[in-house]
Amino acid sequence: MPTNLVALLPELVLTITAVIIMLAEPMLKPAASRKPLGWIGIAGTVLAGLASWYQVSFGTIHAYSGTIQVDAFSVLFHYIIAAVVLVTLLTSLDYFEGNASHAGEYFALVLFGAVGMMFMTSSVELLMVFVGLEISSISTYILAGFRKGSGMGSEASIKYFLLGSFATAFFLYGIALAFGATGSTNIFAIAHGLASTATPRMAFLALAMILIGLGFKVSAAPFHVWTPDVYQGAPAPIVGLMSTAPKAAAFAVLLRITFTGFPAMQHRWSILMWILAVLSMTIGNLGALKQTDVKRMLAYSSIAHAGYLLVAFTAFPYDGIASACFYTGAYAAMNIGAFAVITQVAGYQERARTLEDYTGLALKRPILSALLAFFLLSLIGIPFTGGFFGKFYVFTAAIHGGHIWLAVIGLLNSGVACFYYLRLLTSIYSRRTTDAPLLDNPRAVSAPAAVGLGLAAAATLALGIVPSGAVMFAEFASHSALIEQARQECANAAPNCHIELKFDVSK
């Protein structure tokens, strides 16, 4: 199989699947169920995951004149994105039943968004990153306002689009400044150019502009202002998707750019990351304390978790990349699980929105309540969950990097977060004093949705009690990202220099 084809195999699979869905959708009657289109999307997502597994056997793949690099680092994020998309599709198969005749477009847009996200994680050329970012963003802009007739949904889509376009302008300006400072937009060429550049201030300004653009995508403070309103107005399954998969892709790009593209400036940008981490953790947790709308509360929670993940950027390169990779996977599992439960409880009309609406939920929906409680405990960081080990890994990496006070601030913020998570838990397991029509006629959980919830819960539990396999993969991904930088530097120093990294997938 040609190298260029293998390099983009998961993206090709998802693209072909999405095109098939778009061609098949007009053939269905307006009143017909769109669930078969969802099953096609699920099959395509599984095949994309298998395609990513197939890529591992090729080692590091360079394609399209060095603009695409597929290694263990990019494959790890391919797995995370594919898993999130799979759970999203499984839990939203029945979401539109009887409410929207345009549900086929939903499944195609989710897959197209995943194409852009995967493309971002494999790109080592900033202009190619921009292309992937736009593919992902355009899909999520549309999906944010997918509930037609909802004023909040339309407002969410418009705000997301306008502020996203503004952030994209900063990202493009950063690329232009990086080219002006180093003469290239290739991440490894930028690293080589920084060693001899006479304009380090321009290069640092370029990185700052890029951070603004990507900071918007990961909901890091102070670029978070869009997050609460968009999360509140967007459909629940889409909120679960956009709070995990695009963040994973953006953090993958940010890890490559900082640790492998601008390693010469780590002493500068690590201070900037320190500040962004503290702002995100503090603003996110304090903002969540005042919320009574569950989706807005989880929106501020996602801002705080972006701060926890940014803590990893202050660590040494190896520990920082590995801990960030693990935490991204753990957060994706528990957050997509929490929103999957909300999707099943609230339904398409989202009648359950506030803490009052969730009061007494355990009396009518005990299994869903137990699952939501489990995901919330993981978000807090209770032991034997993925959230606990993720925070432990990140804070340990920061301490090893000499940032003890940053870890202390992170732990204090985790304590603050307990209040609003436990407040929701208290509501769920309290007895209602008034009638609750929503709880009297609960919507049955379909088999596909149960599978999706089970996958999210199993991943969250496994990452908490048997994290060794995921840690090994995260460490190998870290080695894979850093070894290519060393290989590029070696090749620039001596043409015959050769570095090779092998990984036994059977282990």
mmCIF file of C-alpha atoms in Angstrom, residues 27 59 63 71 73 107 249 310 330 335 353 441 447:
data_model
loop_
_atom_site.group_PDB
_atom_site.id
_atom_site.type_symbol
_atom_site.label_atom_id
_atom_site.label_comp_id
_atom_site.label_asym_id
_atom_site.label_seq_id
_atom_site.Cartn_x
_atom_site.Cartn_y
_atom_site.Cartn_z
ATOM 1 C CA MET A 27 -32.999 8.252 -0.599
ATOM 2 C CA GLY A 59 6.498 2.715 12.596
ATOM 3 C CA ALA A 63 4.105 11.503 3.775
ATOM 4 C CA ASP A 71 3.779 7.959 14.754
ATOM 5 C CA PHE A 73 1.884 10.007 19.320
ATOM 6 C CA PHE A 107 -23.958 11.622 11.606
ATOM 7 C CA ALA A 249 -6.696 17.248 18.854
ATOM 8 C CA LEU A 310 -1.872 22.684 31.018
ATOM 9 C CA ALA A 330 -8.906 9.863 31.043
ATOM 10 C CA ASN A 335 -16.595 13.590 30.400
ATOM 11 C CA ARG A 353 -31.497 21.310 32.806
ATOM 12 C CA ASN A 441 -42.234 8.913 32.435
ATOM 13 C CA ALA A 447 -29.159 -1.106 23.657
#
